Coordinates of C-alpha atoms in Angstrom, one line a residue:
Chain A
M264 CA 0.0 0.0 0.0
T265 CA 1.5 3.4 -1.0
T266 CA 0.1 6.7 0.0
E267 CA 0.7 10.4 -0.9
E268 CA 2.7 11.1 2.2
P269 CA 6.4 11.9 1.7
R270 CA 8.9 9.2 2.7
W271 CA 10.4 11.2 5.6
L272 CA 7.0 11.5 7.2
R273 CA 6.4 7.8 7.0
W274 CA 9.7 7.0 8.5
T275 CA 9.3 9.5 11.3
L276 CA 5.9 8.1 12.2
I277 CA 7.2 4.6 12.2
G278 CA 10.2 5.7 14.2
V279 CA 8.1 7.4 16.8
A280 CA 5.9 4.4 17.2
L281 CA 8.8 2.0 17.5
A282 CA 10.7 4.3 20.0
F283 CA 7.5 4.5 22.1
L284 CA 7.1 0.7 22.1
L285 CA 10.7 0.2 22.9
L286 CA 10.6 2.7 25.8
S287 CA 7.3 1.7 27.3
L288 CA 7.2 -2.1 26.6
A289 CA 10.4 -3.7 25.6
L290 CA 12.7 -1.8 28.0
P291 CA 10.7 -2.5 31.1
L292 CA 10.3 -6.1 30.1
A293 CA 14.0 -6.4 29.6
A294 CA 14.6 -4.7 33.0
V295 CA 12.4 -7.3 34.7
F296 CA 14.5 -10.1 33.3
A297 CA 17.8 -8.2 34.0
G298 CA 16.7 -7.6 37.6
A299 CA 15.7 -11.2 38.0
F300 CA 19.1 -12.5 36.9
A301 CA 21.1 -9.7 38.6
K302 CA 22.6 -12.0 41.1
G303 CA 23.0 -15.0 38.8
L304 CA 21.1 -18.1 37.9
A305 CA 21.3 -19.7 41.3
A306 CA 19.7 -16.7 43.1
Y307 CA 16.9 -16.7 40.5
R308 CA 16.3 -20.4 40.9
S309 CA 16.1 -20.2 44.7
A310 CA 13.8 -17.1 44.5
I311 CA 11.3 -18.9 42.4
A312 CA 11.6 -22.2 44.3
E313 CA 11.0 -20.5 47.6
R314 CA 7.9 -21.9 49.4
D315 CA 5.8 -18.8 49.4
A316 CA 6.5 -18.1 45.7
V317 CA 5.5 -21.6 44.8
A318 CA 2.3 -21.2 46.8
A319 CA 1.5 -17.9 45.1
M320 CA 2.1 -19.5 41.7
R321 CA -0.2 -22.4 42.6
L322 CA -2.9 -20.1 43.9
T323 CA -2.7 -17.9 40.7
L324 CA -3.1 -21.0 38.5
T325 CA -5.9 -22.3 40.7
V326 CA -7.8 -19.1 40.6
A327 CA -7.4 -18.8 36.8
A328 CA -8.4 -22.5 36.4
I329 CA -11.7 -21.8 38.2
A330 CA -12.4 -18.2 37.0
V331 CA -11.7 -18.8 33.3
P332 CA -14.0 -21.9 32.8
L333 CA -16.8 -20.1 34.7
N334 CA -16.5 -17.1 32.5
L335 CA -16.3 -19.2 29.4
V336 CA -19.6 -20.7 30.3
F337 CA -21.1 -17.4 31.4
G338 CA -19.8 -15.6 28.3
L339 CA -21.1 -18.2 25.9
A340 CA -24.5 -18.2 27.6
A341 CA -24.8 -14.4 27.7
S342 CA -23.7 -14.0 24.1
W343 CA -26.0 -16.7 22.9
A344 CA -29.0 -15.2 24.8
I345 CA -28.2 -11.7 23.6
T346 CA -27.7 -12.5 19.9
K347 CA -30.1 -15.3 19.3
F348 CA -33.2 -14.2 21.2
D349 CA -35.2 -11.1 21.8
F350 CA -36.3 -10.5 25.4
P351 CA -37.1 -7.5 27.6
G352 CA -34.1 -6.2 29.5
K353 CA -31.6 -7.2 26.8
S354 CA -29.9 -3.8 26.7
L355 CA -29.7 -3.8 30.5
L356 CA -27.9 -7.1 30.4
I357 CA -25.4 -5.8 27.8
S358 CA -24.7 -2.8 30.1
L359 CA -24.3 -5.1 33.1
I360 CA -21.7 -7.2 31.2
D361 CA -19.7 -4.1 30.7
L362 CA -19.9 -3.0 34.3
P363 CA -16.6 -4.6 35.5
L364 CA -14.7 -2.7 32.8
S365 CA -16.0 0.6 33.9
V366 CA -15.7 0.1 37.7
S367 CA -12.3 0.4 39.4
P368 CA -11.0 -3.0 40.4
V369 CA -10.5 -1.7 43.9
V370 CA -14.3 -1.0 44.1
S371 CA -15.0 -4.5 42.7
G372 CA -13.0 -6.0 45.5
L373 CA -14.6 -3.8 48.1
I374 CA -18.1 -5.0 47.0
Y375 CA -17.1 -8.5 48.2
V376 CA -15.7 -7.2 51.5
L377 CA -19.0 -5.3 52.1
L378 CA -21.0 -8.4 51.2
F379 CA -19.1 -11.2 52.9
G380 CA -16.7 -9.4 55.3
L381 CA -17.2 -9.8 59.1
Q382 CA -19.0 -6.4 59.2
G383 CA -20.8 -7.1 55.9
W384 CA -24.3 -8.2 55.1
A385 CA -23.7 -11.9 55.1
G386 CA -20.8 -11.7 57.6
P387 CA -22.5 -12.9 60.8
W388 CA -24.3 -15.7 59.0
L389 CA -21.0 -16.9 57.4
R390 CA -19.2 -16.7 60.8
D391 CA -21.9 -18.8 62.5
H392 CA -21.5 -21.4 59.8
D393 CA -17.8 -21.3 59.9
L394 CA -17.5 -20.2 56.3
K395 CA -14.7 -17.9 55.1
I396 CA -15.0 -16.0 51.9
V397 CA -13.1 -12.7 52.3
F398 CA -9.4 -13.0 53.1
A399 CA -9.6 -16.5 51.7
V400 CA -9.4 -18.3 48.4
P401 CA -13.2 -18.1 47.6
G402 CA -13.1 -14.3 47.8
I403 CA -10.1 -14.2 45.5
V404 CA -11.9 -16.4 43.0
L405 CA -15.1 -14.3 43.3
A406 CA -13.2 -11.0 42.7
T407 CA -11.3 -12.5 39.8
V408 CA -14.5 -13.9 38.2
F409 CA -16.1 -10.4 38.5
V410 CA -13.3 -8.5 37.0
T411 CA -12.7 -10.9 34.1
F412 CA -16.3 -11.5 33.3
P413 CA -16.7 -9.3 30.3
F414 CA -13.9 -10.7 28.2
V415 CA -15.5 -13.7 26.6
A416 CA -18.9 -12.1 26.1
R417 CA -17.3 -8.9 24.7
E418 CA -15.4 -11.0 22.1
L419 CA -18.4 -13.1 21.1
I420 CA -21.3 -10.7 20.9
P421 CA -20.1 -8.7 17.9
L422 CA -19.0 -11.9 16.1
M423 CA -22.3 -13.6 16.7
L424 CA -24.3 -10.6 15.8
E425 CA -22.5 -10.3 12.5
Q426 CA -23.1 -14.0 11.8
G427 CA -26.8 -13.7 12.5
R428 CA -29.3 -16.4 13.3
S429 CA -29.9 -18.0 10.0
D430 CA -27.3 -20.7 10.3
E431 CA -29.0 -21.9 13.5
E432 CA -32.4 -21.6 11.9
A433 CA -31.2 -23.7 9.0
A434 CA -29.9 -26.3 11.4
R435 CA -33.2 -26.4 13.3
S436 CA -35.3 -26.7 10.2
L437 CA -33.1 -29.6 9.1
G438 CA -34.1 -31.4 12.3
A439 CA -31.1 -30.7 14.6
S440 CA -31.7 -30.5 18.3
G441 CA -30.6 -27.4 20.3
W442 CA -27.4 -29.2 21.5
Q443 CA -26.6 -30.5 17.9
T444 CA -27.1 -27.0 16.6
F445 CA -24.7 -25.6 19.2
R446 CA -22.1 -28.2 18.8
R447 CA -22.1 -28.6 15.0
V448 CA -23.0 -25.1 13.8
T449 CA -22.6 -22.4 16.4
L450 CA -19.4 -23.6 18.1
P451 CA -17.4 -24.1 14.9
N452 CA -18.5 -20.6 13.7
I453 CA -17.3 -18.9 16.8
R454 CA -14.4 -21.2 17.9
W455 CA -11.5 -18.7 17.2
G456 CA -13.3 -15.8 18.7
L457 CA -14.1 -17.9 21.8
L458 CA -10.5 -19.0 22.2
Y459 CA -9.3 -15.4 21.8
G460 CA -11.7 -14.3 24.5
V461 CA -10.6 -17.1 26.8
L462 CA -7.0 -16.0 26.4
L463 CA -7.7 -12.4 27.2
C464 CA -9.8 -13.5 30.2
N465 CA -6.9 -15.8 31.3
A466 CA -4.3 -13.0 31.0
R467 CA -6.4 -10.7 33.2
A468 CA -7.3 -13.5 35.7
M469 CA -3.6 -14.2 36.3
G470 CA -2.5 -10.5 36.4
E471 CA -5.4 -9.0 38.4
F472 CA -4.1 -6.9 41.3
G473 CA -6.5 -4.3 42.6
A474 CA -9.7 -6.3 43.3
V475 CA -7.7 -9.3 44.5
S476 CA -5.5 -7.1 46.8
V477 CA -8.6 -5.9 48.6
V478 CA -10.1 -9.3 49.3
S479 CA -7.0 -11.3 49.8
G480 CA -5.7 -10.2 53.2
H481 CA -2.1 -10.8 52.0
I482 CA -1.5 -14.0 54.0
R483 CA 1.8 -15.3 52.9
G484 CA 1.7 -18.8 51.4
L485 CA -2.1 -18.8 51.7
T486 CA -3.9 -15.9 50.0
N487 CA -1.2 -14.3 48.0
T488 CA -1.4 -14.5 44.2
L489 CA 1.7 -13.8 42.1
P490 CA 1.0 -10.1 41.6
L491 CA 0.5 -9.7 45.4
H492 CA 3.5 -11.7 46.2
I493 CA 5.6 -9.5 43.9
E494 CA 4.4 -6.4 45.7
I495 CA 5.3 -7.8 49.1
L496 CA 8.8 -8.9 48.0
Y497 CA 9.4 -5.4 46.4
N498 CA 8.2 -3.6 49.6
E499 CA 10.7 -5.7 51.5
Y500 CA 13.5 -4.5 49.2
N501 CA 14.0 -8.1 48.0
Y502 CA 14.5 -6.9 44.5
V503 CA 16.0 -10.1 43.0
A504 CA 13.2 -12.2 44.3
A505 CA 10.5 -9.6 43.2
F506 CA 11.9 -9.5 39.7
A507 CA 12.3 -13.2 39.5
V508 CA 8.7 -13.8 40.4
A509 CA 7.7 -11.0 38.1
S510 CA 9.5 -12.7 35.3
L511 CA 7.3 -15.8 35.8
L512 CA 4.2 -13.6 35.4
A513 CA 5.7 -11.9 32.4
G514 CA 6.5 -15.3 31.0
L515 CA 2.9 -16.3 31.3
A516 CA 1.8 -13.1 29.6
L517 CA 4.3 -13.7 26.8
V518 CA 2.9 -17.1 26.2
T519 CA -0.6 -15.7 26.1
L520 CA 0.6 -13.0 23.7
V521 CA 2.1 -15.5 21.3
A522 CA -1.0 -17.7 21.4
K523 CA -3.1 -14.6 20.7
S524 CA -1.0 -13.6 17.7
V525 CA -1.1 -17.1 16.3
L526 CA -4.9 -17.1 16.7
E527 CA -5.3 -13.6 15.1
W528 CA -3.5 -14.9 12.1
R529 CA -5.7 -18.0 11.9
F530 CA -8.8 -16.1 12.9
G531 CA -8.6 -13.5 10.0
D532 CA -8.6 -16.5 7.6
E533 CA -11.7 -18.0 9.1
L534 CA -13.5 -14.7 9.0
A535 CA -12.8 -14.4 5.3
G536 CA -14.3 -17.9 5.0
A537 CA -11.3 -19.2 3.0
G538 CA -11.6 -22.7 4.5
H539 CA -8.6 -24.9 4.5
Chain B
M112 CA -49.6 -31.6 0.8
T113 CA -52.2 -29.0 1.5
V114 CA -51.0 -26.0 3.5
A115 CA -53.6 -23.9 5.2
V116 CA -53.5 -21.0 7.5
K117 CA -56.5 -19.4 9.2
G118 CA -56.7 -16.1 11.0
L119 CA -53.0 -15.8 11.4
T120 CA -51.9 -12.8 13.4
K121 CA -48.4 -11.8 14.4
R122 CA -47.3 -8.7 16.2
F123 CA -43.7 -7.4 16.6
R124 CA -43.7 -4.9 19.4
D125 CA -46.2 -2.3 18.3
Q126 CA -46.2 -3.3 14.6
L127 CA -48.8 -5.7 13.2
A128 CA -46.8 -8.0 10.8
L129 CA -49.7 -10.3 10.0
D130 CA -53.4 -9.3 10.3
R131 CA -55.8 -12.2 10.3
V132 CA -54.3 -13.9 7.2
D133 CA -56.2 -16.8 5.6
L134 CA -54.5 -18.8 2.8
D135 CA -54.9 -22.2 1.3
V136 CA -52.2 -23.8 -0.8
R137 CA -53.1 -26.8 -2.9
P138 CA -51.0 -30.0 -3.0
G139 CA -48.3 -29.7 -5.7
E140 CA -48.8 -26.0 -6.1
F141 CA -46.1 -23.4 -6.7
L142 CA -47.3 -20.3 -4.8
A143 CA -45.6 -16.9 -4.7
L144 CA -46.0 -14.5 -1.8
L145 CA -45.5 -11.2 -3.4
G146 CA -45.4 -7.8 -1.7
P147 CA -43.3 -4.8 -0.9
S148 CA -40.9 -5.0 2.1
G149 CA -42.7 -4.9 5.4
S150 CA -45.8 -6.4 3.9
G151 CA -45.5 -9.5 6.1
K152 CA -44.6 -12.1 3.5
T153 CA -41.4 -13.3 5.1
T154 CA -43.1 -13.4 8.5
L155 CA -45.8 -15.7 7.0
L156 CA -43.1 -17.9 5.4
R157 CA -41.2 -18.1 8.7
I158 CA -44.4 -19.1 10.6
L159 CA -45.0 -21.8 8.0
G160 CA -41.5 -23.1 8.6
G161 CA -41.8 -23.1 12.3
L162 CA -39.1 -20.4 12.8
D163 CA -41.6 -17.9 14.2
F164 CA -44.8 -18.5 16.1
P165 CA -48.1 -16.7 15.5
D166 CA -50.0 -14.8 18.2
A167 CA -53.3 -16.1 17.0
G168 CA -54.5 -18.4 14.2
T169 CA -53.9 -21.9 12.9
V170 CA -51.4 -23.5 10.6
S171 CA -52.1 -26.9 9.2
F172 CA -50.2 -29.2 6.9
G173 CA -52.4 -31.9 5.2
G174 CA -55.2 -31.1 7.6
E175 CA -53.0 -31.6 10.7
D176 CA -52.5 -28.7 13.0
V177 CA -48.8 -27.8 13.3
A178 CA -49.0 -24.4 14.8
G179 CA -47.2 -25.4 18.0
R180 CA -44.7 -27.7 16.4
P181 CA -41.1 -26.5 16.1
A182 CA -39.2 -26.3 12.9
R183 CA -37.4 -29.6 13.4
E184 CA -40.6 -31.6 13.6
R185 CA -42.3 -30.1 10.5
R186 CA -40.4 -31.7 7.7
V187 CA -40.2 -28.5 5.7
G188 CA -37.3 -27.6 3.5
F189 CA -36.4 -24.0 4.1
V190 CA -34.1 -22.1 1.7
F191 CA -32.8 -18.9 3.3
Q192 CA -32.3 -15.6 1.5
N193 CA -28.5 -15.7 2.1
Y194 CA -28.5 -19.5 1.8
A195 CA -27.2 -19.9 5.4
L196 CA -24.7 -22.6 4.3
F197 CA -22.5 -23.9 7.1
R198 CA -19.2 -22.2 6.1
H199 CA -17.0 -24.6 8.0
M200 CA -18.4 -27.7 6.3
R201 CA -17.8 -29.0 2.9
V202 CA -20.7 -29.0 0.4
A203 CA -21.3 -32.8 0.9
D204 CA -21.4 -32.3 4.7
N205 CA -23.8 -29.4 4.3
I206 CA -26.2 -31.5 2.2
A207 CA -25.9 -34.5 4.5
F208 CA -26.5 -32.4 7.7
G209 CA -30.2 -33.1 7.9
L210 CA -29.6 -36.8 7.7
T211 CA -26.6 -36.9 10.1
V212 CA -28.5 -35.2 12.9
R213 CA -31.2 -37.8 13.0
P214 CA -31.3 -40.1 16.0
R215 CA -29.2 -43.2 15.5
R216 CA -32.2 -45.5 14.9
D217 CA -33.5 -43.3 12.0
R218 CA -30.2 -42.4 10.6
P219 CA -29.2 -43.9 7.2
S220 CA -25.8 -45.7 7.1
P221 CA -22.8 -43.6 6.1
A222 CA -22.8 -45.3 2.7
A223 CA -26.5 -44.6 2.2
I224 CA -25.9 -40.9 3.2
R225 CA -23.1 -40.7 0.7
A226 CA -25.2 -42.1 -2.1
R227 CA -28.0 -39.7 -1.3
V228 CA -25.6 -36.7 -1.3
D229 CA -24.3 -37.8 -4.8
E230 CA -27.8 -38.2 -6.0
L231 CA -28.7 -34.6 -4.8
L232 CA -25.5 -33.2 -6.2
A233 CA -26.5 -34.6 -9.6
L234 CA -30.0 -33.2 -9.2
V235 CA -28.8 -29.7 -8.6
Q236 CA -26.2 -30.1 -11.4
L237 CA -23.1 -29.8 -9.2
P238 CA -21.6 -33.3 -9.5
G239 CA -18.1 -33.6 -8.1
L240 CA -18.3 -30.4 -6.1
G241 CA -18.9 -32.2 -2.8
R242 CA -15.4 -31.5 -1.4
R243 CA -15.6 -27.8 -1.9
F244 CA -16.3 -25.3 0.8
P245 CA -19.2 -22.8 0.3
A246 CA -16.8 -19.9 0.0
Q247 CA -15.4 -21.6 -3.1
L248 CA -18.7 -21.6 -4.9
S249 CA -20.4 -18.9 -7.0
G250 CA -23.7 -17.4 -5.9
G251 CA -25.8 -19.6 -8.1
Q252 CA -24.0 -22.7 -7.0
R253 CA -24.5 -21.8 -3.4
Q254 CA -28.2 -21.4 -4.0
R255 CA -28.4 -24.9 -5.5
V256 CA -26.4 -26.4 -2.6
A257 CA -28.9 -24.7 -0.2
L258 CA -31.7 -26.3 -2.1
A259 CA -30.0 -29.7 -2.2
R260 CA -29.5 -29.5 1.6
A261 CA -33.2 -28.6 2.1
L262 CA -34.3 -31.5 -0.2
A263 CA -32.1 -34.1 1.6
V264 CA -34.6 -34.6 4.4
D265 CA -37.4 -35.4 1.9
P266 CA -39.6 -32.4 2.8
T267 CA -43.2 -32.3 1.8
V268 CA -43.3 -28.6 1.7
L269 CA -40.5 -26.4 0.3
L270 CA -40.3 -22.8 1.5
L271 CA -38.0 -20.3 -0.2
D272 CA -37.2 -16.8 1.0
E273 CA -36.3 -14.5 -1.9
P274 CA -34.6 -17.4 -3.6
F275 CA -33.1 -15.4 -6.4
G276 CA -32.6 -12.1 -4.6
A277 CA -28.8 -12.2 -4.4
L278 CA -28.1 -13.3 -8.0
D279 CA -27.5 -11.4 -11.2
A280 CA -30.1 -11.2 -13.9
K281 CA -28.8 -13.9 -16.2
V282 CA -28.2 -16.5 -13.5
R283 CA -31.6 -15.7 -12.0
N284 CA -33.5 -16.5 -15.2
D285 CA -31.7 -19.8 -15.7
L286 CA -32.3 -20.8 -12.1
R287 CA -36.0 -19.9 -12.2
R288 CA -36.7 -22.4 -15.0
W289 CA -34.6 -25.0 -13.3
L290 CA -36.3 -24.5 -9.9
R291 CA -39.7 -24.9 -11.5
G292 CA -38.4 -28.2 -13.0
V293 CA -37.2 -29.5 -9.7
H294 CA -40.5 -28.6 -8.1
E295 CA -42.4 -30.6 -10.7
T296 CA -40.1 -33.6 -10.6
M297 CA -40.1 -33.9 -6.8
G298 CA -43.9 -33.4 -6.6
L299 CA -43.5 -30.8 -3.8
T300 CA -45.7 -28.1 -2.6
S301 CA -43.6 -25.0 -2.8
I302 CA -44.1 -21.4 -1.5
F303 CA -41.6 -18.7 -2.2
V304 CA -41.3 -15.1 -1.1
T305 CA -40.4 -12.4 -3.6
H306 CA -40.7 -8.6 -4.0
D307 CA -40.1 -9.0 -7.8
Q308 CA -43.5 -9.1 -9.6
D309 CA -41.9 -10.5 -12.8
E310 CA -40.5 -13.4 -10.9
A311 CA -43.8 -14.1 -9.2
L312 CA -45.9 -13.8 -12.3
D313 CA -43.4 -15.8 -14.4
L314 CA -42.9 -18.7 -12.0
A315 CA -45.9 -19.3 -9.8
D316 CA -49.1 -21.2 -10.3
R317 CA -50.8 -18.7 -8.1
V318 CA -49.7 -15.4 -6.6
A319 CA -50.7 -14.1 -3.2
V320 CA -50.2 -10.3 -3.2
M321 CA -49.6 -8.9 0.3
S322 CA -49.7 -5.5 1.8
A323 CA -49.5 -4.3 5.4
G324 CA -49.9 -7.7 6.9
R325 CA -52.9 -8.7 4.8
I326 CA -53.4 -10.8 1.6
E327 CA -55.0 -8.5 -1.0
Q328 CA -55.5 -11.1 -3.6
V329 CA -54.7 -14.8 -4.3
D330 CA -55.0 -15.7 -7.9
T331 CA -53.3 -17.0 -11.1
P332 CA -50.7 -14.7 -12.5
D333 CA -53.1 -13.9 -15.4
A334 CA -55.9 -12.8 -13.0
V335 CA -53.6 -10.8 -10.8
Y336 CA -52.2 -9.0 -13.7
N337 CA -55.3 -8.4 -15.7
R338 CA -58.0 -8.3 -13.0
P339 CA -56.4 -6.7 -9.9
A340 CA -58.9 -7.1 -7.1
T341 CA -57.9 -4.0 -5.1
A342 CA -56.4 -0.6 -5.7
F343 CA -53.2 -1.8 -4.0
V344 CA -52.7 -4.7 -6.4
A345 CA -53.4 -2.5 -9.4
D346 CA -50.9 0.0 -8.1
F347 CA -48.2 -2.6 -7.2
I348 CA -48.4 -4.8 -10.4
G349 CA -47.7 -3.6 -13.9
N350 CA -45.9 -0.3 -13.3
A351 CA -49.1 1.7 -13.4
T352 CA -49.5 5.4 -13.0
R353 CA -52.1 6.5 -10.5
F354 CA -54.7 9.2 -11.2
D355 CA -57.6 10.7 -9.3
C356 CA -60.9 10.1 -11.2
R357 CA -64.7 10.1 -11.0
L358 CA -66.6 6.8 -11.1
S359 CA -70.2 6.8 -12.4
G360 CA -72.4 4.2 -14.0
G361 CA -69.6 1.7 -14.5
G362 CA -67.5 4.3 -16.3
V363 CA -64.4 6.3 -15.4
E364 CA -63.8 9.9 -16.1
I365 CA -60.2 10.9 -16.2
A366 CA -58.7 14.2 -17.5
G367 CA -61.9 14.8 -19.6
V368 CA -61.8 11.4 -21.2
R369 CA -64.6 8.9 -20.4
L370 CA -63.8 5.2 -20.5
A371 CA -65.4 1.9 -19.4
N372 CA -63.9 0.7 -16.1
A373 CA -61.8 -2.4 -16.6
A374 CA -61.9 -3.2 -12.9
P375 CA -65.0 -4.8 -11.5
T376 CA -66.3 -1.9 -9.4
A377 CA -69.9 -0.7 -9.3
A378 CA -69.5 2.1 -6.8
D379 CA -70.0 5.7 -7.9
G380 CA -68.1 8.8 -6.7
R381 CA -64.5 9.7 -6.2
G382 CA -61.9 7.1 -7.2
V383 CA -58.4 6.2 -8.0
A384 CA -57.5 5.0 -11.5
F385 CA -54.5 3.1 -12.7
V386 CA -53.1 3.1 -16.3
R387 CA -50.1 1.0 -17.4
P388 CA -47.4 2.2 -19.7
H389 CA -48.8 0.5 -22.8
E390 CA -52.3 1.7 -22.1
F391 CA -51.8 5.2 -23.3
H392 CA -52.2 6.4 -26.9
L393 CA -50.0 9.3 -28.0
A394 CA -52.1 11.9 -29.7
A395 CA -51.4 15.4 -30.9
A396 CA -51.3 18.3 -28.5
G397 CA -54.7 19.8 -27.8
E398 CA -56.8 16.6 -28.0
P399 CA -58.8 15.6 -24.9
G400 CA -56.5 13.8 -22.5
L401 CA -53.4 14.5 -20.4
A402 CA -51.1 17.2 -21.7
A403 CA -47.4 16.1 -21.6
T404 CA -44.0 16.9 -22.9
V405 CA -41.8 14.2 -24.4
R406 CA -38.4 14.1 -22.5
R407 CA -36.7 11.1 -24.1
V408 CA -37.4 8.3 -26.5
A409 CA -35.7 5.0 -26.4
H410 CA -36.0 2.3 -29.0
T411 CA -34.3 -0.5 -27.1
A412 CA -37.0 -3.1 -26.5
A413 CA -40.0 -4.6 -28.4
L414 CA -41.9 -1.4 -27.7
A415 CA -40.4 2.1 -27.7
S416 CA -40.2 3.8 -24.3
V417 CA -41.3 7.4 -24.3
E418 CA -40.5 9.3 -21.1
C419 CA -43.2 12.0 -20.7
A420 CA -43.5 14.8 -18.1
L421 CA -47.1 15.5 -17.1
A422 CA -48.4 19.0 -16.3
D423 CA -48.3 18.2 -12.5
G424 CA -44.6 17.4 -12.8
R425 CA -44.8 13.6 -12.6
V426 CA -42.7 11.7 -15.1
I427 CA -44.1 8.5 -16.6
D428 CA -42.8 6.0 -19.2
V429 CA -45.3 5.3 -22.0
A430 CA -44.8 2.1 -24.1
A431 CA -45.6 2.9 -27.7
P432 CA -45.1 1.1 -31.1
L433 CA -41.5 1.4 -32.4
D434 CA -42.6 3.7 -35.2
V435 CA -44.1 6.2 -32.8
A436 CA -43.8 9.7 -34.1
A437 CA -42.4 11.4 -30.9
T438 CA -39.4 13.6 -30.6
T439 CA -37.7 15.0 -27.5
G440 CA -39.4 18.3 -26.5
A441 CA -42.6 17.7 -28.4
Q442 CA -46.0 18.6 -26.8
V443 CA -48.3 15.6 -26.9
T444 CA -51.5 14.4 -25.3
L445 CA -51.7 11.1 -23.5
V446 CA -55.0 9.4 -24.0
P447 CA -55.7 6.4 -21.7
T448 CA -57.1 3.4 -23.6
T449 CA -57.6 1.1 -20.7
V450 CA -58.1 2.1 -17.1
R451 CA -58.8 0.2 -13.9
A452 CA -60.4 2.4 -11.2
Y453 CA -61.4 1.7 -7.6
P454 CA -63.3 3.7 -5.1
A455 CA -61.0 6.1 -3.2

């Protein structure tokens, strides 16, 4: 593609964009890894093998493993309902799905403290029944589910709206049941968009700080996720360990990013309907 | 199979899409639902297919009430306007879909399904294209795959929504003939929706003309064209120009010319009259009739097309013999020779 713009302008724009990316993305990322390996490989290895770090890693993976499938199911159900049916309150539902994106994560976390904390609405009842939600794993899962809940639905709704209802109607008139229609027609049509939404959801679930910070209680080895553990290490001036654990989180993000790029490349193909 | 609807009413929010519609379709008939957009024709088709459900009224197939029965239990073949082919499946899998979703005990063997697909591919004149994906087919080919897919389940009723809407003129004409042939060979009862009057008149055994959720007239193409039952039908069919007129004693008075009314209306008083392009006679200026100015003459069809501007600013095309003596800018009089008029 060529345009009317002079060559120098093009190169200046590209240069500015690249410089910005380098400064704000590549350099910090490099700094994380440099900091992590500042005292050598052995220090790095012992930092990430430390008991609390492993516990934080395990908790982060556990929370993501619960929150992502929940939001996968919820996102699918919501997009299906919104795009394939007409019902009263539909636009309200769409706004509700967007709510977690517009509310500060700290507020999202506070909601759960207000609901389930000792001074909260359900607090006394929970205490009487010896149930712990806030400052425990269930609270962290709830906060994460809340914060990551728009990602799958946001990805699917425009895609399913664009594809319309006629494929499903065709399947039904050919005798397919609801489940057959979903499995053989709807799911293949949205599979790449769905996977893409799940990846975004997963990245946010692992990286969420604000909401989780409010409900977690920061109990080392018990309720600290990776981002919270990094903050604690950093506040204790334990820079090598902080950067080492941060490099783990960055590594997870990089894997997600690569998976997302691969999908985008595949996904464009699918949308154009080029087949195989 | 007989298809009958009675008192069918359907409301979308505050809009009445169907208003107490009655329609009987005879076994083996090819019926067109013709009307402008918003007239309710697609809603009627979708209700017949079990994709929408009426607020009131009955739908029966072969005398059996099917109003509450969902699409998958109706054994209708539905061809969608945009074909709705499954883009991730090969053509053969698309056609086989209706057979492969059957419960195991009713499902034909894989070999039988393959044979049926080949048979249908031959019927729709696409042999050997089973391995293609829909995106690799032309519009006309996709339309035929959609038809083959609908026919695979041996439907008794075939419903088609604007079957030729997305195709160019040449392909459309070929497909019309061919579809008519398939309808006859398979012994189906077929109903198709169209907004194109030529298509409806050319293809259907009978045409149901719809307007604002009601059926205005159900008749043979000949009757719909030559004996429109209502002012709407006369206006919608045949490219007519509308005039205000006076009705009296079975005659019509229009622009000082008195003619017999070709429409079966006995009422007297104010009326609306419709005159088609070939129902004018071009006379010299000053004669009784409608004063007009010739704007353009085209000799590009069996009849010459003379574009005339009326005194009130309306522009109408008059179809005249090729040897018509009209030149651009000439003052002429348009004398109606046939007129259909209805009470206003």
